[in-house]
mmCIF file of C-alpha atoms in Angstrom:
data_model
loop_
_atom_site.group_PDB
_atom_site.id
_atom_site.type_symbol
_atom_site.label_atom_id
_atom_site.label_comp_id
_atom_site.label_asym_id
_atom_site.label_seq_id
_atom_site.Cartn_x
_atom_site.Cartn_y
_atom_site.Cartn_z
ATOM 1 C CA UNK A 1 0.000 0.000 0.000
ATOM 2 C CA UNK A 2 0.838 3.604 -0.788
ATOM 3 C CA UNK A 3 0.669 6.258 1.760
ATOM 4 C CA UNK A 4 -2.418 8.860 1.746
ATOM 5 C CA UNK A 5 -4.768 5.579 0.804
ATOM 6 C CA UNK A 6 -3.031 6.294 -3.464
ATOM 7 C CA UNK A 7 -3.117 2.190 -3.326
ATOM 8 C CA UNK A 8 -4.076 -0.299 -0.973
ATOM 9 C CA UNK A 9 -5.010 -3.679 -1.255
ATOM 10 C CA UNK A 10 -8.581 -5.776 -0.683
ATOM 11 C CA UNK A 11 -8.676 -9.567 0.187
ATOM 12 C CA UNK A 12 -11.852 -10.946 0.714
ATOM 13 C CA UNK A 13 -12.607 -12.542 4.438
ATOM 14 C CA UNK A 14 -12.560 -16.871 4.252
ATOM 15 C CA UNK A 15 -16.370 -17.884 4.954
ATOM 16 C CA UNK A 16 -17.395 -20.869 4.311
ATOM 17 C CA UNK A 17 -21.610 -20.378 4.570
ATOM 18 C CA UNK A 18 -23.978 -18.727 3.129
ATOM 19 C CA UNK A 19 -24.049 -15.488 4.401
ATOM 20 C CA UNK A 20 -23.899 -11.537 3.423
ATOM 21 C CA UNK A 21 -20.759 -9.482 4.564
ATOM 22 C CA UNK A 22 -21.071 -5.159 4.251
ATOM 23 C CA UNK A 23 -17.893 -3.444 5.448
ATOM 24 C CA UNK A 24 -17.389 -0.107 4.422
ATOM 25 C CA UNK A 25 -14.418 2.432 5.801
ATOM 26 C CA UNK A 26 -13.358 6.111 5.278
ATOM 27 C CA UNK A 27 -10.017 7.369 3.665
ATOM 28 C CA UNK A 28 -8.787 10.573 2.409
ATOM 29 C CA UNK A 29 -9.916 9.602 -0.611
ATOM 30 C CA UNK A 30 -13.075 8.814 0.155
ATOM 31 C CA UNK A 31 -15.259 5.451 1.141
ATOM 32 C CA UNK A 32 -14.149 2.282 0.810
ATOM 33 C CA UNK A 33 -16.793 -0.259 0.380
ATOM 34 C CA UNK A 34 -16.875 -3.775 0.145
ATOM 35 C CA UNK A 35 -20.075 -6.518 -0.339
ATOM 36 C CA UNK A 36 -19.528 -9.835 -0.586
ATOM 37 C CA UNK A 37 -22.657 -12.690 -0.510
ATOM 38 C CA UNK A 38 -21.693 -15.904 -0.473
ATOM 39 C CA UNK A 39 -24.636 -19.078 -1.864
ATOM 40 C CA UNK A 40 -23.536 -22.546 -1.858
ATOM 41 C CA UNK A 41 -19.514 -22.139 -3.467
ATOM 42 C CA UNK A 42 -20.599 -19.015 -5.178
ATOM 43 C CA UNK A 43 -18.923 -15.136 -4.364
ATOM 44 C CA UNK A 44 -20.126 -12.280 -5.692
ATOM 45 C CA UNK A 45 -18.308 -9.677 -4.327
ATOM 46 C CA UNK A 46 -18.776 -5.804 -5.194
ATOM 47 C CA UNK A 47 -16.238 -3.247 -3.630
ATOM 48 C CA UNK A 48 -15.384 0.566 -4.431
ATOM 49 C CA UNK A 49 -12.825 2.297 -4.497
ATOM 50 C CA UNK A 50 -12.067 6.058 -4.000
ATOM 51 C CA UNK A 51 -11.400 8.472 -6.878
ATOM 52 C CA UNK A 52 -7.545 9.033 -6.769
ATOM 53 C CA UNK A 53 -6.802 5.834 -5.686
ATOM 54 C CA UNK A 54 -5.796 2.425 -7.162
ATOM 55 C CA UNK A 55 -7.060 -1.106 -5.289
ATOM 56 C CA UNK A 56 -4.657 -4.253 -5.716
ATOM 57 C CA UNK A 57 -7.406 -6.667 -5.758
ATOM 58 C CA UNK A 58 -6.998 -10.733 -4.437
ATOM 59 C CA UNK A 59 -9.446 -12.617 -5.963
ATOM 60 C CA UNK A 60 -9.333 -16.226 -4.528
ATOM 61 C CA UNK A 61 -8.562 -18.864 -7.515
ATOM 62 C CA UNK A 62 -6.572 -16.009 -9.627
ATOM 63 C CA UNK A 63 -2.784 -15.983 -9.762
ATOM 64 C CA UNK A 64 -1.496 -12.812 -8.219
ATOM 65 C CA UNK A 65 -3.252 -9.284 -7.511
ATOM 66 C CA UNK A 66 -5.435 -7.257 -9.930
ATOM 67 C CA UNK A 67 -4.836 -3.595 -10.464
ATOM 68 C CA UNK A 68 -8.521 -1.963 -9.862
ATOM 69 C CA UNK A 69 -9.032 2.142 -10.801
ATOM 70 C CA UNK A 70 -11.610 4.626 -9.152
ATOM 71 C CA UNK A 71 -15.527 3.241 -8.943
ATOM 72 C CA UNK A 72 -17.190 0.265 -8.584
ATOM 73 C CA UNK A 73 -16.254 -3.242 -9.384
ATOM 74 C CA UNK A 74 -18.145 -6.726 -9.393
ATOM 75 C CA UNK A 75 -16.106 -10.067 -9.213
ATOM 76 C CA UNK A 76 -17.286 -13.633 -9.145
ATOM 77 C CA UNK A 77 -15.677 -16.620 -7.924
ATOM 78 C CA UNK A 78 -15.958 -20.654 -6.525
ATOM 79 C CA UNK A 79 -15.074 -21.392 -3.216
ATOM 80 C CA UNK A 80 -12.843 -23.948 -2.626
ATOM 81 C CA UNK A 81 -14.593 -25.990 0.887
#
């Protein structure tokens, strides 16, 4: 991460249920949101991220972090149980 919130990373929590997760947190940038709902081995997770800022993104079953810009973003993945 970058100092003054320019890049940070997201990493979604383990579950393992079927549940709904809402965190949201504020920067100097702005708010950082993340949604995840998890049904059966199904994620979707939506986060957002601040304009002026850059999100390294873990997305379980990807190689490596994903470079995310300003707005909102929608990912979908399997959990592995």
């Amino acid at each position: 991460t970058k100092a003054g919130w320019e890049e940070f990373e997201l990493r979604p929590a383990k579950a393992t249920r079927d549940h709904a997760y809402r965190i949201s947190f504020p920067t100097v940038k702005g708010i950082v949101k993340s949604d995840w709902k998890i049904e059966g081995n199904r994620c979707d997770w939506t986060f957002t991220v601040p304009q002026g800022s850059k999100a390294k993104v873990y997305v379980p079953g990807n190689e490596g972090y994903t470079s995310f810009g300003p707005g909102e973003h929608t990912v979908n993945y399997k959990l592995f149980k």
